[in-house]
PDB file of C-alpha atoms and ligand atoms in Angstrom:
ATOM      1  CA  MET V   1     -12.208 174.187  11.073  1.00 50.00           C
ATOM      2  CA  GLU V   2     -12.218 172.707   7.576  1.00 56.00           C
ATOM      3  CA  GLY V   3     -15.071 174.573   5.882  1.00 64.00           C
ATOM      4  CA  THR V   4     -15.205 172.485   2.656  1.00 81.00           C
ATOM      5  CA  THR V   5     -18.800 171.726   1.692  1.00 92.00           C
ATOM      6  CA  PRO V   6     -19.388 167.970   1.704  1.00 98.00           C
ATOM      7  CA  VAL V   7     -21.036 166.239  -1.240  1.00 98.00           C
ATOM      8  CA  ILE V   8     -24.750 165.935  -0.464  1.00 98.00           C
ATOM      9  CA  ALA V   9     -26.516 162.761  -1.628  1.00 98.00           C
ATOM     10  CA  ARG V  10     -30.303 162.628  -1.254  1.00 98.00           C
ATOM     11  CA  THR V  11     -31.081 159.667  -3.497  1.00 98.00           C
ATOM     12  CA  ARG V  12     -29.655 156.167  -3.842  1.00 98.00           C
ATOM     13  CA  GLU V  13     -28.243 157.130  -7.262  1.00 98.00           C
ATOM     14  CA  GLU V  14     -26.491 160.223  -5.890  1.00 98.00           C
ATOM     15  CA  LEU V  15     -25.116 158.152  -3.004  1.00 98.00           C
ATOM     16  CA  ALA V  16     -23.839 155.411  -5.325  1.00 98.00           C
ATOM     17  CA  ALA V  17     -22.127 158.009  -7.535  1.00 98.00           C
ATOM     18  CA  ALA V  18     -20.535 159.744  -4.538  1.00 98.00           C
ATOM     19  CA  ARG V  19     -19.504 156.402  -2.996  1.00 98.00           C
ATOM     20  CA  SER V  20     -17.789 155.298  -6.213  1.00 98.00           C
ATOM     21  CA  ARG V  21     -15.641 158.437  -6.114  1.00 97.00           C
ATOM     22  CA  VAL V  22     -14.346 157.678  -2.580  1.00 97.00           C
ATOM     23  CA  SER V  23     -10.826 156.297  -2.637  1.00 95.00           C
ATOM     24  CA  GLY V  24      -9.304 154.750   0.463  1.00 97.00           C
ATOM     25  CA  THR V  25     -11.316 153.870   3.546  1.00 98.00           C
ATOM     26  CA  LEU V  26     -14.723 155.277   4.490  1.00 98.00           C
ATOM     27  CA  ALA V  27     -16.171 155.706   7.992  1.00 99.00           C
ATOM     28  CA  LEU V  28     -19.886 156.342   8.484  1.00 99.00           C
ATOM     29  CA  VAL V  29     -21.395 158.397  11.308  1.00 99.00           C
ATOM     30  CA  PRO V  30     -25.123 157.580  11.338  1.00 99.00           C
ATOM     31  CA  THR V  31     -27.219 160.381  12.873  1.00 98.00           C
ATOM     32  CA  MET V  32     -30.769 161.648  13.062  1.00 98.00           C
ATOM     33  CA  GLY V  33     -29.513 165.218  12.573  1.00 98.00           C
ATOM     34  CA  ALA V  34     -29.815 168.075  15.087  1.00 97.00           C
ATOM     35  CA  LEU V  35     -26.061 167.728  15.345  1.00 98.00           C
ATOM     36  CA  HIS V  36     -24.340 168.926  18.511  1.00 97.00           C
ATOM     37  CA  GLU V  37     -20.848 168.725  19.963  1.00 98.00           C
ATOM     38  CA  GLY V  38     -21.345 165.003  20.682  1.00 98.00           C
ATOM     39  CA  HIS V  39     -21.935 164.294  16.979  1.00 98.00           C
ATOM     40  CA  ARG V  40     -19.002 166.508  16.063  1.00 98.00           C
ATOM     41  CA  SER V  41     -16.782 164.379  18.305  1.00 98.00           C
ATOM     42  CA  LEU V  42     -18.006 161.262  16.431  1.00 98.00           C
ATOM     43  CA  ILE V  43     -17.059 162.862  13.102  1.00 98.00           C
ATOM     44  CA  ARG V  44     -13.626 163.751  14.481  1.00 98.00           C
ATOM     45  CA  ARG V  45     -13.176 160.148  15.696  1.00 98.00           C
ATOM     46  CA  ALA V  46     -14.256 158.895  12.261  1.00 98.00           C
ATOM     47  CA  ARG V  47     -11.650 161.096  10.608  1.00 98.00           C
ATOM     48  CA  GLU V  48      -8.970 159.462  12.772  1.00 98.00           C
ATOM     49  CA  ILE V  49      -9.820 155.990  11.504  1.00 98.00           C
ATOM     50  CA  ALA V  50     -10.670 156.518   7.820  1.00 98.00           C
ATOM     51  CA  ASP V  51      -9.680 158.585   4.796  1.00 98.00           C
ATOM     52  CA  THR V  52     -13.207 159.883   4.170  1.00 98.00           C
ATOM     53  CA  VAL V  53     -16.140 160.414   6.535  1.00 98.00           C
ATOM     54  CA  ALA V  54     -19.788 160.079   5.532  1.00 98.00           C
ATOM     55  CA  VAL V  55     -22.525 161.380   7.845  1.00 99.00           C
ATOM     56  CA  SER V  56     -26.082 160.173   7.389  1.00 99.00           C
ATOM     57  CA  VAL V  57     -28.924 162.436   8.494  1.00 98.00           C
ATOM     58  CA  PHE V  58     -32.249 160.617   8.699  1.00 98.00           C
ATOM     59  CA  VAL V  59     -34.952 160.708  11.356  1.00 98.00           C
ATOM     60  CA  ASN V  60     -35.914 157.059  11.245  1.00 98.00           C
ATOM     61  CA  PRO V  61     -39.671 156.582  11.767  1.00 98.00           C
ATOM     62  CA  LEU V  62     -39.212 152.857  12.468  1.00 98.00           C
ATOM     63  CA  GLN V  63     -37.501 153.451  15.802  1.00 98.00           C
ATOM     64  CA  PHE V  64     -40.157 155.773  17.277  1.00 97.00           C
ATOM     65  CA  GLY V  65     -43.171 154.422  19.166  1.00 96.00           C
ATOM     66  CA  PRO V  66     -46.676 155.789  18.437  1.00 94.00           C
ATOM     67  CA  ASP V  67     -46.557 158.120  21.493  1.00 90.00           C
ATOM     68  CA  GLU V  68     -42.992 159.273  20.935  1.00 93.00           C
ATOM     69  CA  ASP V  69     -41.577 162.485  19.474  1.00 93.00           C
ATOM     70  CA  PHE V  70     -41.097 161.593  15.773  1.00 97.00           C
ATOM     71  CA  ASP V  71     -43.090 164.607  14.533  1.00 96.00           C
ATOM     72  CA  ARG V  72     -41.453 167.125  16.812  1.00 94.00           C
ATOM     73  CA  TYR V  73     -37.935 165.653  16.607  1.00 95.00           C
ATOM     74  CA  PRO V  74     -35.675 168.633  15.688  1.00 95.00           C
ATOM     75  CA  ARG V  75     -34.841 168.929  11.975  1.00 97.00           C
ATOM     76  CA  THR V  76     -31.998 171.401  11.439  1.00 97.00           C
ATOM     77  CA  PHE V  77     -30.443 170.410   8.125  1.00 98.00           C
ATOM     78  CA  ALA V  78     -28.696 173.728   7.301  1.00 98.00           C
ATOM     79  CA  GLY V  79     -26.953 173.698  10.690  1.00 98.00           C
ATOM     80  CA  ASP V  80     -26.136 169.983  10.334  1.00 98.00           C
ATOM     81  CA  LEU V  81     -24.497 170.602   6.985  1.00 98.00           C
ATOM     82  CA  ALA V  82     -22.438 173.462   8.397  1.00 98.00           C
ATOM     83  CA  ALA V  83     -21.287 171.205  11.275  1.00 98.00           C
ATOM     84  CA  CYS V  84     -20.339 168.430   8.817  1.00 98.00           C
ATOM     85  CA  ALA V  85     -18.382 170.925   6.702  1.00 98.00           C
ATOM     86  CA  GLU V  86     -16.593 172.360   9.743  1.00 98.00           C
ATOM     87  CA  GLU V  87     -15.611 168.892  10.958  1.00 98.00           C
ATOM     88  CA  GLY V  88     -14.348 167.818   7.534  1.00 98.00           C
ATOM     89  CA  ALA V  89     -16.946 165.215   6.530  1.00 98.00           C
ATOM     90  CA  GLY V  90     -16.691 164.477   2.812  1.00 98.00           C
ATOM     91  CA  LEU V  91     -20.186 163.144   2.211  1.00 98.00           C
ATOM     92  CA  VAL V  92     -23.625 163.720   3.724  1.00 98.00           C
ATOM     93  CA  PHE V  93     -26.365 161.209   2.947  1.00 99.00           C
ATOM     94  CA  ALA V  94     -29.739 162.801   3.685  1.00 98.00           C
ATOM     95  CA  PRO V  95     -32.457 160.576   2.231  1.00 98.00           C
ATOM     96  CA  SER V  96     -36.173 161.278   2.459  1.00 98.00           C
ATOM     97  CA  ARG V  97     -38.472 158.681   4.004  1.00 98.00           C
ATOM     98  CA  ALA V  98     -39.502 157.585   0.475  1.00 98.00           C
ATOM     99  CA  VAL V  99     -35.877 157.039  -0.532  1.00 98.00           C
ATOM    100  CA  MET V 100     -35.074 155.079   2.608  1.00 98.00           C
ATOM    101  CA  TYR V 101     -38.324 153.083   2.672  1.00 98.00           C
ATOM    102  CA  PRO V 102     -39.712 152.950  -0.902  1.00 98.00           C
ATOM    103  CA  ALA V 103     -42.140 150.311   0.402  1.00 97.00           C
ATOM    104  CA  GLU V 104     -43.266 149.535   3.954  1.00 95.00           C
ATOM    105  CA  PRO V 105     -40.557 147.036   5.005  1.00 96.00           C
ATOM    106  CA  GLN V 106     -41.805 143.517   5.678  1.00 97.00           C
ATOM    107  CA  VAL V 107     -38.445 141.957   6.433  1.00 98.00           C
ATOM    108  CA  THR V 108     -36.751 143.735   9.310  1.00 98.00           C
ATOM    109  CA  ILE V 109     -34.043 143.062  11.873  1.00 98.00           C
ATOM    110  CA  ARG V 110     -35.247 141.559  15.167  1.00 98.00           C
ATOM    111  CA  SER V 111     -33.127 142.694  18.036  1.00 98.00           C
ATOM    112  CA  GLY V 112     -33.714 139.519  20.087  1.00 97.00           C
ATOM    113  CA  PRO V 113     -33.553 139.263  23.892  1.00 96.00           C
ATOM    114  CA  MET V 114     -31.189 142.226  24.334  1.00 97.00           C
ATOM    115  CA  GLY V 115     -33.688 144.418  22.523  1.00 97.00           C
ATOM    116  CA  GLU V 116     -36.423 143.634  25.032  1.00 97.00           C
ATOM    117  CA  VAL V 117     -34.679 144.677  28.241  1.00 98.00           C
ATOM    118  CA  VAL V 118     -33.790 148.040  29.822  1.00 98.00           C
ATOM    119  CA  GLU V 119     -34.351 150.722  27.112  1.00 97.00           C
ATOM    120  CA  GLY V 120     -36.025 148.080  24.934  1.00 97.00           C
ATOM    121  CA  ALA V 121     -38.569 147.361  27.688  1.00 96.00           C
ATOM    122  CA  ALA V 122     -39.297 151.097  28.057  1.00 93.00           C
ATOM    123  CA  ARG V 123     -39.573 151.526  24.244  1.00 95.00           C
ATOM    124  CA  PRO V 124     -40.936 148.319  22.676  1.00 96.00           C
ATOM    125  CA  GLY V 125     -39.836 147.902  19.052  1.00 97.00           C
ATOM    126  CA  HIS V 126     -37.282 150.714  19.263  1.00 98.00           C
ATOM    127  CA  PHE V 127     -34.213 148.527  18.782  1.00 98.00           C
ATOM    128  CA  ASP V 128     -35.765 146.546  15.905  1.00 98.00           C
ATOM    129  CA  GLY V 129     -36.340 149.836  14.051  1.00 98.00           C
ATOM    130  CA  MET V 130     -32.912 151.169  14.938  1.00 98.00           C
ATOM    131  CA  LEU V 131     -31.066 148.022  13.821  1.00 98.00           C
ATOM    132  CA  THR V 132     -33.095 147.853  10.610  1.00 98.00           C
ATOM    133  CA  VAL V 133     -32.101 151.359   9.559  1.00 98.00           C
ATOM    134  CA  VAL V 134     -28.468 150.869  10.597  1.00 99.00           C
ATOM    135  CA  MET V 135     -28.296 147.682   8.517  1.00 98.00           C
ATOM    136  CA  LYS V 136     -29.828 149.524   5.540  1.00 98.00           C
ATOM    137  CA  LEU V 137     -27.341 152.380   5.958  1.00 99.00           C
ATOM    138  CA  PHE V 138     -24.481 149.870   6.039  1.00 99.00           C
ATOM    139  CA  GLN V 139     -25.762 148.276   2.816  1.00 98.00           C
ATOM    140  CA  LEU V 140     -26.253 151.601   1.043  1.00 98.00           C
ATOM    141  CA  VAL V 141     -23.115 153.454   2.167  1.00 98.00           C
ATOM    142  CA  ARG V 142     -20.838 150.376   2.382  1.00 98.00           C
ATOM    143  CA  PRO V 143     -18.507 151.868   5.015  1.00 98.00           C
ATOM    144  CA  ASP V 144     -15.365 150.167   6.295  1.00 98.00           C
ATOM    145  CA  ALA V 145     -16.147 151.436   9.799  1.00 99.00           C
ATOM    146  CA  ALA V 146     -18.989 153.160  11.628  1.00 99.00           C
ATOM    147  CA  VAL V 147     -18.791 155.352  14.719  1.00 99.00           C
ATOM    148  CA  PHE V 148     -21.525 155.491  17.395  1.00 98.00           C
ATOM    149  CA  GLY V 149     -21.752 157.348  20.696  1.00 98.00           C
ATOM    150  CA  GLU V 150     -21.283 155.455  23.950  1.00 98.00           C
ATOM    151  CA  LYS V 151     -24.117 157.563  25.435  1.00 97.00           C
ATOM    152  CA  ASP V 152     -26.479 155.115  23.711  1.00 98.00           C
ATOM    153  CA  ALA V 153     -24.651 152.193  25.302  1.00 98.00           C
ATOM    154  CA  GLN V 154     -27.355 149.597  24.652  1.00 98.00           C
ATOM    155  CA  GLN V 155     -27.688 150.736  21.037  1.00 98.00           C
ATOM    156  CA  LEU V 156     -23.928 150.361  20.585  1.00 98.00           C
ATOM    157  CA  ALA V 157     -23.948 146.899  22.203  1.00 98.00           C
ATOM    158  CA  MET V 158     -26.823 145.812  19.943  1.00 98.00           C
ATOM    159  CA  ILE V 159     -25.098 147.072  16.795  1.00 98.00           C
ATOM    160  CA  ARG V 160     -21.923 145.218  17.773  1.00 98.00           C
ATOM    161  CA  ARG V 161     -24.026 142.096  18.303  1.00 98.00           C
ATOM    162  CA  MET V 162     -25.824 142.468  14.953  1.00 98.00           C
ATOM    163  CA  VAL V 163     -22.528 142.906  13.128  1.00 98.00           C
ATOM    164  CA  ALA V 164     -21.108 139.806  14.841  1.00 98.00           C
ATOM    165  CA  ASP V 165     -24.219 137.633  14.468  1.00 98.00           C
ATOM    166  CA  LEU V 166     -24.876 138.545  10.819  1.00 98.00           C
ATOM    167  CA  ASP V 167     -21.218 138.786   9.701  1.00 98.00           C
ATOM    168  CA  VAL V 168     -21.582 142.388   8.584  1.00 98.00           C
ATOM    169  CA  PRO V 169     -18.179 143.555   7.302  1.00 98.00           C
ATOM    170  CA  VAL V 170     -18.163 146.882   9.172  1.00 99.00           C
ATOM    171  CA  ARG V 171     -15.862 147.764  12.076  1.00 98.00           C
ATOM    172  CA  VAL V 172     -17.976 149.302  14.857  1.00 98.00           C
ATOM    173  CA  VAL V 173     -16.240 151.980  16.908  1.00 98.00           C
ATOM    174  CA  GLY V 174     -17.584 153.624  20.079  1.00 98.00           C
ATOM    175  CA  ALA V 175     -16.798 157.198  21.094  1.00 98.00           C
ATOM    176  CA  PRO V 176     -17.116 158.624  24.625  1.00 98.00           C
ATOM    177  CA  THR V 177     -20.136 160.614  25.817  1.00 98.00           C
ATOM    178  CA  VAL V 178     -19.703 164.383  25.629  1.00 98.00           C
ATOM    179  CA  ARG V 179     -21.088 166.346  28.592  1.00 98.00           C
ATOM    180  CA  GLU V 180     -21.929 169.943  29.438  1.00 97.00           C
ATOM    181  CA  PRO V 181     -19.606 171.388  32.123  1.00 98.00           C
ATOM    182  CA  ASP V 182     -22.297 170.621  34.760  1.00 97.00           C
ATOM    183  CA  GLY V 183     -22.458 166.958  33.705  1.00 98.00           C
ATOM    184  CA  LEU V 184     -25.579 166.843  31.496  1.00 98.00           C
ATOM    185  CA  ALA V 185     -24.923 164.419  28.630  1.00 98.00           C
ATOM    186  CA  LEU V 186     -25.341 166.099  25.233  1.00 98.00           C
ATOM    187  CA  SER V 187     -28.475 164.971  23.403  1.00 97.00           C
ATOM    188  CA  SER V 188     -30.510 166.363  20.525  1.00 95.00           C
ATOM    189  CA  ARG V 189     -33.491 166.176  22.916  1.00 95.00           C
ATOM    190  CA  ASN V 190     -31.900 168.577  25.446  1.00 97.00           C
ATOM    191  CA  ARG V 191     -33.248 171.451  23.369  1.00 95.00           C
ATOM    192  CA  TYR V 192     -36.790 170.492  24.454  1.00 95.00           C
ATOM    193  CA  LEU V 193     -35.945 171.245  28.113  1.00 97.00           C
ATOM    194  CA  SER V 194     -37.011 174.451  29.860  1.00 97.00           C
ATOM    195  CA  GLU V 195     -34.541 175.925  32.334  1.00 97.00           C
ATOM    196  CA  LEU V 196     -36.305 174.260  35.273  1.00 98.00           C
ATOM    197  CA  GLU V 197     -36.597 170.915  33.471  1.00 98.00           C
ATOM    198  CA  ARG V 198     -32.892 171.058  32.710  1.00 98.00           C
ATOM    199  CA  GLU V 199     -32.179 171.529  36.444  1.00 98.00           C
ATOM    200  CA  THR V 200     -34.161 168.366  37.201  1.00 98.00           C
ATOM    201  CA  ALA V 201     -32.505 166.475  34.316  1.00 98.00           C
ATOM    202  CA  LEU V 202     -29.111 167.041  35.921  1.00 98.00           C
ATOM    203  CA  ALA V 203     -30.104 164.381  38.467  1.00 98.00           C
ATOM    204  CA  LEU V 204     -29.391 161.684  35.842  1.00 98.00           C
ATOM    205  CA  SER V 205     -25.684 162.481  35.541  1.00 98.00           C
ATOM    206  CA  GLN V 206     -25.460 163.292  39.270  1.00 98.00           C
ATOM    207  CA  ALA V 207     -26.889 159.862  40.088  1.00 98.00           C
ATOM    208  CA  LEU V 208     -24.364 158.213  37.790  1.00 98.00           C
ATOM    209  CA  ARG V 209     -21.556 160.168  39.419  1.00 98.00           C
ATOM    210  CA  ALA V 210     -22.733 159.063  42.877  1.00 98.00           C
ATOM    211  CA  GLY V 211     -22.767 155.462  41.644  1.00 98.00           C
ATOM    212  CA  GLY V 212     -19.350 155.874  39.987  1.00 98.00           C
ATOM    213  CA  ASP V 213     -17.867 157.310  43.186  1.00 98.00           C
ATOM    214  CA  ALA V 214     -19.260 154.374  45.167  1.00 98.00           C
ATOM    215  CA  ALA V 215     -17.795 151.883  42.694  1.00 98.00           C
ATOM    216  CA  ALA V 216     -14.415 153.659  42.748  1.00 97.00           C
ATOM    217  CA  ALA V 217     -14.476 153.409  46.561  1.00 97.00           C
ATOM    218  CA  GLY V 218     -14.872 149.624  46.277  1.00 97.00           C
ATOM    219  CA  SER V 219     -18.633 149.296  46.913  1.00 98.00           C
ATOM    220  CA  ALA V 220     -20.479 146.232  45.672  1.00 98.00           C
ATOM    221  CA  PRO V 221     -22.937 146.557  42.731  1.00 98.00           C
ATOM    222  CA  SER V 222     -26.014 146.714  44.991  1.00 98.00           C
ATOM    223  CA  ALA V 223     -24.490 149.587  47.010  1.00 98.00           C
ATOM    224  CA  VAL V 224     -23.612 151.404  43.766  1.00 98.00           C
ATOM    225  CA  VAL V 225     -27.251 151.235  42.670  1.00 98.00           C
ATOM    226  CA  ARG V 226     -28.407 152.433  46.117  1.00 98.00           C
ATOM    227  CA  ALA V 227     -26.067 155.445  45.959  1.00 98.00           C
ATOM    228  CA  ALA V 228     -27.403 156.420  42.526  1.00 98.00           C
ATOM    229  CA  ARG V 229     -31.022 155.787  43.532  1.00 98.00           C
ATOM    230  CA  ALA V 230     -30.769 158.180  46.488  1.00 98.00           C
ATOM    231  CA  VAL V 231     -30.095 161.042  44.044  1.00 98.00           C
ATOM    232  CA  LEU V 232     -32.950 160.004  41.755  1.00 98.00           C
ATOM    233  CA  ASP V 233     -35.385 159.665  44.672  1.00 98.00           C
ATOM    234  CA  LYS V 234     -34.818 163.347  45.501  1.00 97.00           C
ATOM    235  CA  ALA V 235     -35.336 164.333  41.858  1.00 98.00           C
ATOM    236  CA  ALA V 236     -38.659 162.481  41.855  1.00 97.00           C
ATOM    237  CA  HIS V 237     -39.930 165.184  44.260  1.00 97.00           C
ATOM    238  CA  ALA V 238     -38.398 168.150  42.400  1.00 96.00           C
ATOM    239  CA  ALA V 239     -40.508 170.671  40.495  1.00 97.00           C
ATOM    240  CA  PRO V 240     -40.794 169.582  37.743  1.00 98.00           C
ATOM    241  CA  PRO V 241     -40.209 165.974  38.849  1.00 98.00           C
ATOM    242  CA  LEU V 242     -38.055 163.300  37.256  1.00 98.00           C
ATOM    243  CA  ASP V 243     -40.215 160.360  36.236  1.00 98.00           C
ATOM    244  CA  LEU V 244     -37.726 157.466  36.368  1.00 98.00           C
ATOM    245  CA  ASP V 245     -37.965 154.768  33.676  1.00 97.00           C
ATOM    246  CA  TYR V 246     -35.105 152.637  34.997  1.00 98.00           C
ATOM    247  CA  LEU V 247     -31.838 152.570  36.891  1.00 98.00           C
ATOM    248  CA  VAL V 248     -29.904 149.369  36.277  1.00 98.00           C
ATOM    249  CA  LEU V 249     -26.400 148.044  36.612  1.00 98.00           C
ATOM    250  CA  VAL V 250     -25.817 145.708  33.685  1.00 98.00           C
ATOM    251  CA  ASP V 251     -23.271 143.615  31.854  1.00 97.00           C
ATOM    252  CA  PRO V 252     -22.186 145.857  28.935  1.00 96.00           C
ATOM    253  CA  THR V 253     -22.381 143.106  26.314  1.00 94.00           C
ATOM    254  CA  THR V 254     -25.773 141.578  27.218  1.00 95.00           C
ATOM    255  CA  PHE V 255     -27.538 144.326  29.179  1.00 97.00           C
ATOM    256  CA  THR V 256     -28.633 141.762  31.762  1.00 97.00           C
ATOM    257  CA  GLU V 257     -28.490 142.956  35.378  1.00 97.00           C
ATOM    258  CA  ILE V 258     -25.435 141.981  37.408  1.00 98.00           C
ATOM    259  CA  ASP V 259     -25.358 140.910  41.060  1.00 97.00           C
ATOM    260  CA  ASP V 260     -22.822 141.366  43.846  1.00 98.00           C
ATOM    261  CA  ALA V 261     -20.771 138.366  42.634  1.00 97.00           C
ATOM    262  CA  HIS V 262     -20.028 140.161  39.359  1.00 97.00           C
ATOM    263  CA  THR V 263     -16.453 141.016  38.440  1.00 97.00           C
ATOM    264  CA  GLY V 264     -15.320 142.881  35.344  1.00 97.00           C
ATOM    265  CA  PRO V 265     -16.892 145.695  33.344  1.00 97.00           C
ATOM    266  CA  ALA V 266     -20.430 146.942  33.976  1.00 98.00           C
ATOM    267  CA  VAL V 267     -22.606 149.851  32.884  1.00 98.00           C
ATOM    268  CA  LEU V 268     -24.821 151.877  35.196  1.00 98.00           C
ATOM    269  CA  ALA V 269     -27.686 152.952  32.928  1.00 98.00           C
ATOM    270  CA  VAL V 270     -30.459 155.388  33.726  1.00 98.00           C
ATOM    271  CA  ALA V 271     -33.428 156.842  31.858  1.00 98.00           C
ATOM    272  CA  GLY V 272     -36.286 159.062  32.807  1.00 98.00           C
ATOM    273  CA  ARG V 273     -38.754 161.654  31.649  1.00 97.00           C
ATOM    274  CA  VAL V 274     -38.718 165.311  32.588  1.00 98.00           C
ATOM    275  CA  GLY V 275     -41.907 166.875  31.285  1.00 97.00           C
ATOM    276  CA  ALA V 276     -42.402 165.237  27.890  1.00 94.00           C
ATOM    277  CA  THR V 277     -38.687 164.644  27.280  1.00 95.00           C
ATOM    278  CA  HIS V 278     -37.162 161.164  27.452  1.00 95.00           C
ATOM    279  CA  LEU V 279     -33.498 161.283  28.466  1.00 97.00           C
ATOM    280  CA  ILE V 280     -30.929 158.518  28.902  1.00 98.00           C
ATOM    281  CA  ASP V 281     -27.412 158.391  30.267  1.00 98.00           C
ATOM    282  CA  ASN V 282     -24.916 155.793  31.482  1.00 98.00           C
ATOM    283  CA  LEU V 283     -21.545 155.356  33.119  1.00 98.00           C
ATOM    284  CA  PRO V 284     -19.138 152.471  32.462  1.00 98.00           C
ATOM    285  CA  MET V 285     -17.432 151.043  35.549  1.00 98.00           C
ATOM    286  CA  ARG V 286     -15.543 147.961  36.717  1.00 97.00           C
ATOM    287  CA  PHE V 287     -15.867 145.589  39.651  1.00 97.00           C
ATOM    288  CA  GLY V 288     -13.298 143.309  41.192  1.00 91.00           C
ATOM    289  CA  PRO V 289      -9.556 143.327  40.700  1.00 83.00           C
ATOM    290  CA  SER V 290      -8.349 145.978  38.264  1.00 72.00           C
ATOM    291  CA  GLU V 291      -6.917 144.845  34.931  1.00 65.00           C
ATOM    292  CA  ILE V 292      -3.129 144.652  34.721  1.00 57.00           C
TER     293      ILE V 292
HETATM  294  O1  PAF A 301     -28.343 157.214  17.550  1.00 88.61           O
HETATM  295  C1  PAF A 301     -29.062 157.646  16.629  1.00 88.61           C
HETATM  296  O2  PAF A 301     -29.085 158.846  16.327  1.00 88.61           O
HETATM  297  C2  PAF A 301     -29.927 156.671  15.853  1.00 88.61           C
HETATM  298  O3  PAF A 301     -30.433 155.679  16.678  1.00 88.61           O
HETATM  299  C3  PAF A 301     -29.211 156.060  14.624  1.00 88.61           C
HETATM  300  C4  PAF A 301     -28.047 155.186  15.041  1.00 88.61           C
HETATM  301  C5  PAF A 301     -28.725 157.177  13.712  1.00 88.61           C
HETATM  302  C6  PAF A 301     -30.191 155.191  13.841  1.00 88.61           C
HETATM  303  O4  PAF A 301     -31.295 155.917  13.401  1.00 88.61           O
END
């Protein structure tokens, strides 16, 4: 573990001063804090691709719906800073809401059709708010690269699309989902779960594994979805129950659903609520002849 305290920038001026002192390449890891092993793996990936790593810690109000958990979202800055220091981040940008949004933004990023399907259909406006803050972070931090978790597969696809469509000069890098030994994908929201809720939540990764096993055995997309759905159907009757938002098998670049004629990469994506906690997970897979 590194243990060197990163420079902390809370204002635009402090960030600009810290940024001007960075020599070589800079990779940004945007986060909403409550850092866990998944975030640490993103910082480690960022260190592999750049000379200096910046981590942003900002719970972005724009990407939460009115009935979502913005107020209770975990804020653990002291622990986040310790994690950044241990992983060797050089800079932590932790702006307040007033620094990030000095005025209510009128011009924002529209996520387009991909932002209205799957997770975007379950959380209207979420991807517009997410892309807007990511674009602002890119403008403020001016990184050469940015690292995002593949657990938020649709978010990652949308950021790649924004960068391509708007010619944003940032290399976007994905890093694999980190899981607990029993399969639960790491998420800052896992800390909301009671022991029983956590048991039910395991159905998400178990469903993905059932789908992944079916795909590996050569099943068609529709059979893969059926295999995963069987696991989720059981969890719908558990105590507490899983309230499924969606289970879809999609093209990883457009997030449109695929059919049995599909060949090439796909993502099996699932989301649901256990108690008041919204959880998502996904598994990449491939159909048709394997790549040489
Ligand atoms: O994945 C997250 O934590 C957030 O959506 C992000 C990318 C930091 C934007 O607020």
